[in-house]
Amino acid sequence: METKNTTQQKHKGQIMFDLATAVVAIALILYFGLYIITEINNTNERTLEEQILFNRVVSAADYLVKTGAVETQQRFGKTAIYHHKIIESEVYAKETELETKLKLDLIFEICDSVSDCSEKDGCLCVNRIVLLGDEVKNLQVCGK
Amino acid sequence: MSISGLDRCKKGLMSFEAVFSLAVLLIFVSSLALIANVKPIDTTVYEYQLLNDILEVAEKNGGIERLSSYGDVTVLDEMQSLASEHGYCLNLEITENIDINPLKDLIESLEGGEFIADNSEVWQNVSSSGRSLIPQDHITIYSDPPDSCIERSNKVSTTRTIPTYLGQVFVLKAEMWKQ
């Protein structure tokens, strides 16, 4: 009688061990599954945010190069716009206006080449090739 | 341990192995999905703008005029170095309807290389810098990117038509891709 009970208890023990292992494995699968889903979501969110920031910085730079800070001339009662020929003071004058419109912190820098521009920590930067007078310069627009 | 106990133990181990393998497989697949899901920022629009900048600046600072009127091909090198400075490779192709005078200017301005003229006025040059000039019914100047540039499929390209003082038309094709 006692031996039978011991065997039954052993079986129960084995079943419990089986169950516990399965529960641990299922819990691990669920944990990693949820972790991966959260990671994918976070990555998507980060990429989207970065893309939005990049697009805004690119549009700010394009505005400066095409119309915002370029040389203009009155011809036959109309305004001729010389895009890519920028005016340095106009570039910096547009900083606050663009910051308000795009809701970004912007930093503009005009340098001889990309390597000459200073590094801006935590900023996403784009470089545009412009003319300052007759000299080829690099206009760096950074945003965060 | 009784025989049924051993069987149970084996079954238990097998199911444990199955669940464990499934878990490993799931983690592996999910990790792959995570890696595949990471997409870089789409920079196509910016790349078009940068390519346009290179051409625009060359046009506005008189570079294109130097090229079209005086055959100064160093302009192409300047354009390529601008692209390379921004981390891009640039491939340029210029085609012009044939006229012997600007062609002569062009040839004179080219450094190195050997020019061959046959009876049918076909000029050929393969210079050390990799440019080739093969005018038949038109001249085509190829300015290839440096050897360090690996060809990539995702390129941005544009074509411009440039009138010259001689009444001819240059067609400038530019292709740019990330280094």
mmCIF file of C-alpha atoms in Angstrom:
data_model
loop_
_atom_site.group_PDB
_atom_site.id
_atom_site.type_symbol
_atom_site.label_atom_id
_atom_site.label_comp_id
_atom_site.label_asym_id
_atom_site.label_seq_id
_atom_site.Cartn_x
_atom_site.Cartn_y
_atom_site.Cartn_z
ATOM 1 C CA MET A 1 0.000 0.000 0.000
ATOM 2 C CA GLU A 2 2.766 2.349 1.041
ATOM 3 C CA THR A 3 4.860 1.441 -2.094
ATOM 4 C CA LYS A 4 1.868 2.237 -4.353
ATOM 5 C CA ASN A 5 1.447 5.608 -2.718
ATOM 6 C CA THR A 6 5.162 6.368 -3.141
ATOM 7 C CA THR A 7 5.005 5.448 -6.864
ATOM 8 C CA GLN A 8 1.909 7.632 -7.339
ATOM 9 C CA GLN A 9 3.653 10.494 -5.563
ATOM 10 C CA LYS A 10 6.701 9.998 -7.813
ATOM 11 C CA HIS A 11 4.463 10.147 -10.922
ATOM 12 C CA LYS A 12 2.774 13.261 -9.614
ATOM 13 C CA GLY A 13 6.168 14.768 -8.989
ATOM 14 C CA GLN A 14 7.279 13.990 -12.534
ATOM 15 C CA ILE A 15 4.079 15.475 -13.968
ATOM 16 C CA MET A 16 4.556 18.591 -11.871
ATOM 17 C CA PHE A 17 8.156 18.888 -13.065
ATOM 18 C CA ASP A 18 6.978 18.473 -16.683
ATOM 19 C CA LEU A 19 4.310 21.091 -16.188
ATOM 20 C CA ALA A 20 6.676 23.501 -14.494
ATOM 21 C CA THR A 21 9.230 23.158 -17.303
ATOM 22 C CA ALA A 22 6.535 23.691 -19.937
ATOM 23 C CA VAL A 23 5.232 26.743 -18.051
ATOM 24 C CA VAL A 24 8.750 28.193 -17.820
ATOM 25 C CA ALA A 25 9.319 27.572 -21.555
ATOM 26 C CA ILE A 26 5.944 29.130 -22.479
ATOM 27 C CA ALA A 27 6.660 32.096 -20.199
ATOM 28 C CA LEU A 28 10.059 32.542 -21.879
ATOM 29 C CA ILE A 29 8.489 32.355 -25.359
ATOM 30 C CA LEU A 30 5.867 34.917 -24.354
ATOM 31 C CA TYR A 31 8.470 37.185 -22.777
ATOM 32 C CA PHE A 32 10.768 37.127 -25.813
ATOM 33 C CA GLY A 33 7.802 37.431 -28.187
ATOM 34 C CA LEU A 34 6.551 40.520 -26.386
ATOM 35 C CA TYR A 35 10.091 41.892 -26.127
ATOM 36 C CA ILE A 36 10.628 41.495 -29.877
ATOM 37 C CA ILE A 37 7.246 43.091 -30.707
ATOM 38 C CA THR A 38 8.048 46.041 -28.417
ATOM 39 C CA GLU A 39 11.507 46.386 -29.975
ATOM 40 C CA ILE A 40 10.025 46.361 -33.498
ATOM 41 C CA ASN A 41 7.533 49.023 -32.446
ATOM 42 C CA ASN A 42 10.234 51.173 -30.846
ATOM 43 C CA THR A 43 12.500 50.827 -33.884
ATOM 44 C CA ASN A 44 9.636 51.800 -36.205
ATOM 45 C CA GLU A 45 8.842 54.792 -34.043
ATOM 46 C CA ARG A 46 12.489 55.902 -33.925
ATOM 47 C CA THR A 47 12.884 55.490 -37.695
ATOM 48 C CA LEU A 48 9.714 57.479 -38.321
ATOM 49 C CA GLU A 49 10.834 60.248 -35.962
ATOM 50 C CA GLU A 50 14.265 60.352 -37.610
ATOM 51 C CA GLN A 51 12.665 60.443 -41.072
ATOM 52 C CA ILE A 52 10.398 63.333 -40.037
ATOM 53 C CA LEU A 53 13.353 65.229 -38.552
ATOM 54 C CA PHE A 54 15.459 64.530 -41.647
ATOM 55 C CA ASN A 55 12.680 65.696 -43.987
ATOM 56 C CA ARG A 56 12.253 68.910 -41.998
ATOM 57 C CA VAL A 57 15.981 69.656 -41.985
ATOM 58 C CA VAL A 58 16.163 68.904 -45.734
ATOM 59 C CA SER A 59 13.222 71.224 -46.434
ATOM 60 C CA ALA A 60 14.795 73.989 -44.300
ATOM 61 C CA ALA A 61 18.057 73.681 -46.241
ATOM 62 C CA ASP A 62 16.217 73.600 -49.560
ATOM 63 C CA TYR A 63 14.239 76.705 -48.669
ATOM 64 C CA LEU A 64 17.450 78.602 -47.869
ATOM 65 C CA VAL A 65 19.173 77.489 -51.069
ATOM 66 C CA LYS A 66 16.215 78.059 -53.400
ATOM 67 C CA THR A 67 14.484 81.200 -52.106
ATOM 68 C CA GLY A 68 15.032 82.050 -48.455
ATOM 69 C CA ALA A 69 18.579 83.381 -48.410
ATOM 70 C CA VAL A 70 19.526 83.907 -52.050
ATOM 71 C CA GLU A 71 20.517 86.852 -54.175
ATOM 72 C CA THR A 72 17.658 88.604 -55.935
ATOM 73 C CA GLN A 73 17.494 91.357 -58.524
ATOM 74 C CA GLN A 74 14.695 93.521 -59.840
ATOM 75 C CA ARG A 75 14.385 93.090 -63.602
ATOM 76 C CA PHE A 76 11.660 94.648 -65.707
ATOM 77 C CA GLY A 77 9.487 95.052 -62.636
ATOM 78 C CA LYS A 78 9.904 91.447 -61.637
ATOM 79 C CA THR A 79 12.166 89.768 -59.131
ATOM 80 C CA ALA A 80 14.861 87.472 -60.506
ATOM 81 C CA ILE A 81 15.939 84.857 -57.979
ATOM 82 C CA TYR A 82 19.461 83.462 -58.214
ATOM 83 C CA HIS A 83 19.095 80.221 -56.342
ATOM 84 C CA HIS A 84 22.229 78.624 -54.866
ATOM 85 C CA LYS A 85 23.833 82.095 -54.683
ATOM 86 C CA ILE A 86 23.314 82.726 -51.010
ATOM 87 C CA ILE A 87 23.740 85.792 -48.818
ATOM 88 C CA GLU A 88 25.426 84.864 -45.538
ATOM 89 C CA SER A 89 23.548 87.371 -43.357
ATOM 90 C CA GLU A 90 20.218 86.225 -44.810
ATOM 91 C CA VAL A 91 20.964 82.613 -43.870
ATOM 92 C CA TYR A 92 21.429 83.442 -40.187
ATOM 93 C CA ALA A 93 18.500 85.884 -40.260
ATOM 94 C CA LYS A 94 16.161 83.042 -41.248
ATOM 95 C CA GLU A 95 17.148 80.834 -38.313
ATOM 96 C CA THR A 96 14.469 81.965 -35.830
ATOM 97 C CA GLU A 97 11.741 82.100 -38.483
ATOM 98 C CA LEU A 98 12.450 78.543 -39.619
ATOM 99 C CA GLU A 99 12.783 77.266 -36.058
ATOM 100 C CA THR A 100 9.283 78.544 -35.263
ATOM 101 C CA LYS A 101 7.766 77.239 -38.475
ATOM 102 C CA LEU A 102 9.345 73.797 -38.349
ATOM 103 C CA LYS A 103 9.305 73.468 -34.553
ATOM 104 C CA LEU A 104 12.968 72.495 -34.491
ATOM 105 C CA ASP A 105 16.213 73.696 -32.981
ATOM 106 C CA LEU A 106 18.255 74.648 -36.017
ATOM 107 C CA ILE A 107 21.934 75.448 -36.423
ATOM 108 C CA PHE A 108 23.281 76.868 -39.688
ATOM 109 C CA GLU A 109 26.925 76.951 -40.665
ATOM 110 C CA ILE A 110 28.653 78.031 -43.846
ATOM 111 C CA CYS A 111 32.063 76.433 -44.303
ATOM 112 C CA ASP A 112 34.537 75.741 -47.099
ATOM 113 C CA SER A 113 33.885 72.003 -47.167
ATOM 114 C CA VAL A 114 31.998 69.324 -45.238
ATOM 115 C CA SER A 115 35.093 68.438 -43.203
ATOM 116 C CA ASP A 116 35.575 72.090 -42.212
ATOM 117 C CA CYS A 117 32.183 72.312 -40.529
ATOM 118 C CA SER A 118 32.197 71.754 -36.785
ATOM 119 C CA GLU A 119 30.585 68.641 -35.304
ATOM 120 C CA LYS A 120 27.203 69.127 -33.696
ATOM 121 C CA ASP A 121 26.358 66.535 -31.073
ATOM 122 C CA GLY A 122 22.865 65.041 -31.135
ATOM 123 C CA CYS A 123 21.959 66.870 -34.313
ATOM 124 C CA LEU A 124 20.936 65.539 -37.683
ATOM 125 C CA CYS A 125 22.781 67.495 -40.359
ATOM 126 C CA VAL A 126 22.453 67.909 -44.112
ATOM 127 C CA ASN A 127 24.956 69.632 -46.366
ATOM 128 C CA ARG A 128 24.172 71.675 -49.463
ATOM 129 C CA ILE A 129 26.598 73.034 -52.003
ATOM 130 C CA VAL A 130 26.154 76.775 -52.493
ATOM 131 C CA LEU A 131 27.886 79.803 -53.909
ATOM 132 C CA LEU A 132 28.949 82.680 -51.705
ATOM 133 C CA GLY A 133 29.963 85.297 -54.228
ATOM 134 C CA ASP A 134 31.862 83.152 -56.712
ATOM 135 C CA GLU A 135 33.243 80.764 -54.125
ATOM 136 C CA VAL A 136 31.862 77.269 -53.700
ATOM 137 C CA LYS A 137 30.883 76.758 -50.066
ATOM 138 C CA ASN A 138 29.127 74.190 -47.959
ATOM 139 C CA LEU A 139 25.929 75.130 -46.172
ATOM 140 C CA GLN A 140 25.327 72.839 -43.236
ATOM 141 C CA VAL A 141 21.864 72.765 -41.714
ATOM 142 C CA CYS A 142 21.511 70.808 -38.497
ATOM 143 C CA GLY A 143 18.372 70.169 -36.510
ATOM 144 C CA LYS A 144 17.187 68.396 -33.371
ATOM 145 C CA MET B 1 11.761 3.533 -11.303
ATOM 146 C CA SER B 2 9.037 1.472 -13.025
ATOM 147 C CA ILE B 3 8.893 1.086 -16.819
ATOM 148 C CA SER B 4 5.877 3.410 -17.068
ATOM 149 C CA GLY B 5 7.828 5.939 -15.025
ATOM 150 C CA LEU B 6 10.740 5.734 -17.468
ATOM 151 C CA ASP B 7 8.345 6.165 -20.392
ATOM 152 C CA ARG B 8 6.820 9.212 -18.769
ATOM 153 C CA CYS B 9 10.271 10.598 -18.136
ATOM 154 C CA LYS B 10 11.224 10.071 -21.805
ATOM 155 C CA LYS B 11 7.984 11.663 -22.980
ATOM 156 C CA GLY B 12 8.555 14.550 -20.635
ATOM 157 C CA LEU B 13 12.070 15.048 -21.951
ATOM 158 C CA MET B 14 10.852 14.859 -25.537
ATOM 159 C CA SER B 15 8.132 17.419 -24.968
ATOM 160 C CA PHE B 16 10.646 19.624 -23.153
ATOM 161 C CA GLU B 17 13.008 19.364 -26.125
ATOM 162 C CA ALA B 18 10.160 20.165 -28.522
ATOM 163 C CA VAL B 19 9.072 23.227 -26.558
ATOM 164 C CA PHE B 20 12.685 24.344 -26.133
ATOM 165 C CA SER B 21 13.409 23.956 -29.877
ATOM 166 C CA LEU B 22 10.209 25.847 -30.668
ATOM 167 C CA ALA B 23 11.261 28.647 -28.328
ATOM 168 C CA VAL B 24 14.720 28.874 -29.902
ATOM 169 C CA LEU B 25 13.183 28.865 -33.398
ATOM 170 C CA LEU B 26 10.712 31.553 -32.427
ATOM 171 C CA ILE B 27 13.430 33.770 -30.966
ATOM 172 C CA PHE B 28 15.572 33.260 -34.057
ATOM 173 C CA VAL B 29 12.714 34.116 -36.437
ATOM 174 C CA SER B 30 11.726 37.146 -34.345
ATOM 175 C CA SER B 31 15.315 38.388 -34.272
ATOM 176 C CA LEU B 32 15.475 38.075 -38.049
ATOM 177 C CA ALA B 33 12.209 39.998 -38.322
ATOM 178 C CA LEU B 34 13.653 42.672 -36.040
ATOM 179 C CA ILE B 35 16.812 43.007 -38.137
ATOM 180 C CA ALA B 36 14.817 43.061 -41.392
ATOM 181 C CA ASN B 37 12.511 45.691 -39.959
ATOM 182 C CA VAL B 38 15.293 48.230 -39.398
ATOM 183 C CA LYS B 39 15.082 50.478 -42.435
ATOM 184 C CA PRO B 40 17.473 53.349 -43.042
ATOM 185 C CA ILE B 41 16.182 56.885 -43.584
ATOM 186 C CA ASP B 42 15.023 57.521 -47.138
ATOM 187 C CA THR B 43 17.468 60.087 -48.530
ATOM 188 C CA THR B 44 16.452 59.993 -52.212
ATOM 189 C CA VAL B 45 15.046 63.541 -52.286
ATOM 190 C CA TYR B 46 18.157 64.912 -50.579
ATOM 191 C CA GLU B 47 20.405 63.044 -53.019
ATOM 192 C CA TYR B 48 18.551 64.599 -55.969
ATOM 193 C CA GLN B 49 19.001 68.007 -54.377
ATOM 194 C CA LEU B 50 22.720 67.403 -53.872
ATOM 195 C CA LEU B 51 23.185 66.272 -57.477
ATOM 196 C CA ASN B 52 21.265 69.328 -58.601
ATOM 197 C CA ASP B 53 23.524 71.496 -56.381
ATOM 198 C CA ILE B 54 26.655 70.142 -58.084
ATOM 199 C CA LEU B 55 25.305 70.938 -61.562
ATOM 200 C CA GLU B 56 23.792 74.247 -60.522
ATOM 201 C CA VAL B 57 26.974 75.468 -58.852
ATOM 202 C CA ALA B 58 29.067 74.384 -61.864
ATOM 203 C CA GLU B 59 26.697 76.335 -64.086
ATOM 204 C CA LYS B 60 26.593 79.438 -61.913
ATOM 205 C CA ASN B 61 30.311 79.759 -61.217
ATOM 206 C CA GLY B 62 31.131 79.531 -64.903
ATOM 207 C CA GLY B 63 32.352 75.933 -64.852
ATOM 208 C CA ILE B 64 29.917 74.692 -67.483
ATOM 209 C CA GLU B 65 30.799 77.659 -69.676
ATOM 210 C CA ARG B 66 34.488 76.783 -69.339
ATOM 211 C CA LEU B 67 33.627 73.270 -70.384
ATOM 212 C CA SER B 68 31.279 74.070 -73.237
ATOM 213 C CA SER B 69 33.148 77.018 -74.707
ATOM 214 C CA TYR B 70 36.768 76.211 -73.970
ATOM 215 C CA GLY B 71 36.619 72.449 -73.523
ATOM 216 C CA ASP B 72 38.020 72.723 -70.011
ATOM 217 C CA VAL B 73 37.404 69.216 -68.711
ATOM 218 C CA THR B 74 38.894 69.967 -65.282
ATOM 219 C CA VAL B 75 35.376 71.141 -64.445
ATOM 220 C CA LEU B 76 34.346 67.498 -64.441
ATOM 221 C CA ASP B 77 37.026 66.694 -61.874
ATOM 222 C CA GLU B 78 35.851 69.606 -59.732
ATOM 223 C CA MET B 79 32.289 68.261 -59.883
ATOM 224 C CA GLN B 80 33.461 64.791 -58.972
ATOM 225 C CA SER B 81 35.517 66.004 -56.043
ATOM 226 C CA LEU B 82 32.471 67.917 -54.757
ATOM 227 C CA ALA B 83 30.406 64.729 -54.894
ATOM 228 C CA SER B 84 33.133 62.700 -53.252
ATOM 229 C CA GLU B 85 33.472 65.285 -50.466
ATOM 230 C CA HIS B 86 29.811 64.629 -49.632
ATOM 231 C CA GLY B 87 30.326 60.856 -49.714
ATOM 232 C CA TYR B 88 28.959 60.204 -53.185
ATOM 233 C CA CYS B 89 30.233 58.859 -56.488
ATOM 234 C CA LEU B 90 29.485 60.815 -59.629
ATOM 235 C CA ASN B 91 29.412 59.621 -63.192
ATOM 236 C CA LEU B 92 29.207 62.246 -65.922
ATOM 237 C CA GLU B 93 28.520 61.913 -69.608
ATOM 238 C CA ILE B 94 28.518 64.856 -71.948
ATOM 239 C CA THR B 95 27.381 64.610 -75.537
ATOM 240 C CA GLU B 96 27.738 67.331 -78.135
ATOM 241 C CA ASN B 97 26.957 67.457 -81.833
ATOM 242 C CA ILE B 98 30.205 67.343 -83.736
ATOM 243 C CA ASP B 99 31.985 70.488 -84.771
ATOM 244 C CA ILE B 100 35.707 70.275 -85.372
ATOM 245 C CA ASN B 101 36.645 73.575 -83.680
ATOM 246 C CA PRO B 102 35.369 72.998 -80.162
ATOM 247 C CA LEU B 103 36.564 69.442 -80.574
ATOM 248 C CA LYS B 104 40.100 70.671 -81.208
ATOM 249 C CA ASP B 105 39.882 72.941 -78.175
ATOM 250 C CA LEU B 106 38.674 70.042 -76.152
ATOM 251 C CA ILE B 107 41.461 67.777 -77.296
ATOM 252 C CA GLU B 108 44.096 70.430 -76.679
ATOM 253 C CA SER B 109 42.886 70.912 -73.139
ATOM 254 C CA LEU B 110 42.993 67.230 -72.325
ATOM 255 C CA GLU B 111 46.150 66.160 -70.550
ATOM 256 C CA GLY B 112 47.940 63.005 -71.616
ATOM 257 C CA GLY B 113 46.453 60.286 -73.729
ATOM 258 C CA GLU B 114 46.992 59.586 -77.368
ATOM 259 C CA PHE B 115 44.830 61.009 -80.110
ATOM 260 C CA ILE B 116 44.292 59.138 -83.324
ATOM 261 C CA ALA B 117 42.621 60.642 -86.371
ATOM 262 C CA ASP B 118 41.746 58.449 -89.276
ATOM 263 C CA ASN B 119 40.489 59.439 -92.729
ATOM 264 C CA SER B 120 36.864 59.488 -91.684
ATOM 265 C CA GLU B 121 37.672 62.075 -89.054
ATOM 266 C CA VAL B 122 37.067 59.714 -86.212
ATOM 267 C CA TRP B 123 39.091 60.862 -83.258
ATOM 268 C CA GLN B 124 39.799 58.600 -80.450
ATOM 269 C CA ASN B 125 41.382 59.136 -77.115
ATOM 270 C CA VAL B 126 41.702 57.034 -74.051
ATOM 271 C CA SER B 127 43.506 59.159 -71.538
ATOM 272 C CA SER B 128 45.261 58.005 -68.389
ATOM 273 C CA SER B 129 42.577 59.637 -66.265
ATOM 274 C CA GLY B 130 39.971 57.292 -67.660
ATOM 275 C CA ARG B 131 38.227 59.787 -69.910
ATOM 276 C CA SER B 132 37.497 58.767 -73.419
ATOM 277 C CA LEU B 133 36.641 60.927 -76.342
ATOM 278 C CA ILE B 134 35.133 59.178 -79.297
ATOM 279 C CA PRO B 135 33.521 61.656 -81.668
ATOM 280 C CA GLN B 136 31.767 60.161 -84.648
ATOM 281 C CA ASP B 137 28.538 61.968 -85.333
ATOM 282 C CA HIS B 138 28.851 63.504 -81.882
ATOM 283 C CA ILE B 139 31.418 63.842 -79.128
ATOM 284 C CA THR B 140 30.905 62.024 -75.886
ATOM 285 C CA ILE B 141 33.026 62.727 -72.857
ATOM 286 C CA TYR B 142 32.830 60.220 -70.077
ATOM 287 C CA SER B 143 34.080 61.198 -66.704
ATOM 288 C CA ASP B 144 34.029 58.079 -64.597
ATOM 289 C CA PRO B 145 34.064 58.122 -60.813
ATOM 290 C CA PRO B 146 37.244 57.049 -58.981
ATOM 291 C CA ASP B 147 38.116 53.353 -58.881
ATOM 292 C CA SER B 148 37.213 53.249 -55.195
ATOM 293 C CA CYS B 149 33.564 53.769 -56.152
ATOM 294 C CA ILE B 150 31.580 50.562 -56.231
ATOM 295 C CA GLU B 151 28.623 50.558 -58.621
ATOM 296 C CA ARG B 152 25.315 50.477 -56.770
ATOM 297 C CA SER B 153 21.808 49.979 -58.018
ATOM 298 C CA ASN B 154 20.160 52.833 -56.128
ATOM 299 C CA LYS B 155 21.387 55.802 -58.116
ATOM 300 C CA VAL B 156 19.932 59.233 -58.691
ATOM 301 C CA SER B 157 20.323 60.703 -62.147
ATOM 302 C CA THR B 158 19.517 63.824 -64.082
ATOM 303 C CA THR B 159 19.999 65.212 -67.586
ATOM 304 C CA ARG B 160 20.592 68.829 -68.558
ATOM 305 C CA THR B 161 20.756 70.555 -71.889
ATOM 306 C CA ILE B 162 23.337 73.317 -72.057
ATOM 307 C CA PRO B 163 23.441 75.711 -75.001
ATOM 308 C CA THR B 164 26.903 76.987 -75.992
ATOM 309 C CA TYR B 165 28.034 80.240 -77.589
ATOM 310 C CA LEU B 166 28.707 78.335 -80.782
ATOM 311 C CA GLY B 167 25.042 77.541 -81.108
ATOM 312 C CA GLN B 168 25.537 73.919 -80.227
ATOM 313 C CA VAL B 169 23.911 71.966 -77.507
ATOM 314 C CA PHE B 170 25.592 69.943 -74.802
ATOM 315 C CA VAL B 171 23.635 67.183 -73.155
ATOM 316 C CA LEU B 172 24.960 66.519 -69.696
ATOM 317 C CA LYS B 173 23.927 63.298 -68.013
ATOM 318 C CA ALA B 174 24.859 62.846 -64.369
ATOM 319 C CA GLU B 175 24.471 59.804 -62.163
ATOM 320 C CA MET B 176 25.222 59.802 -58.480
ATOM 321 C CA TRP B 177 25.225 57.128 -55.805
ATOM 322 C CA LYS B 178 26.399 56.699 -52.234
ATOM 323 C CA GLN B 179 30.025 55.625 -51.735
#
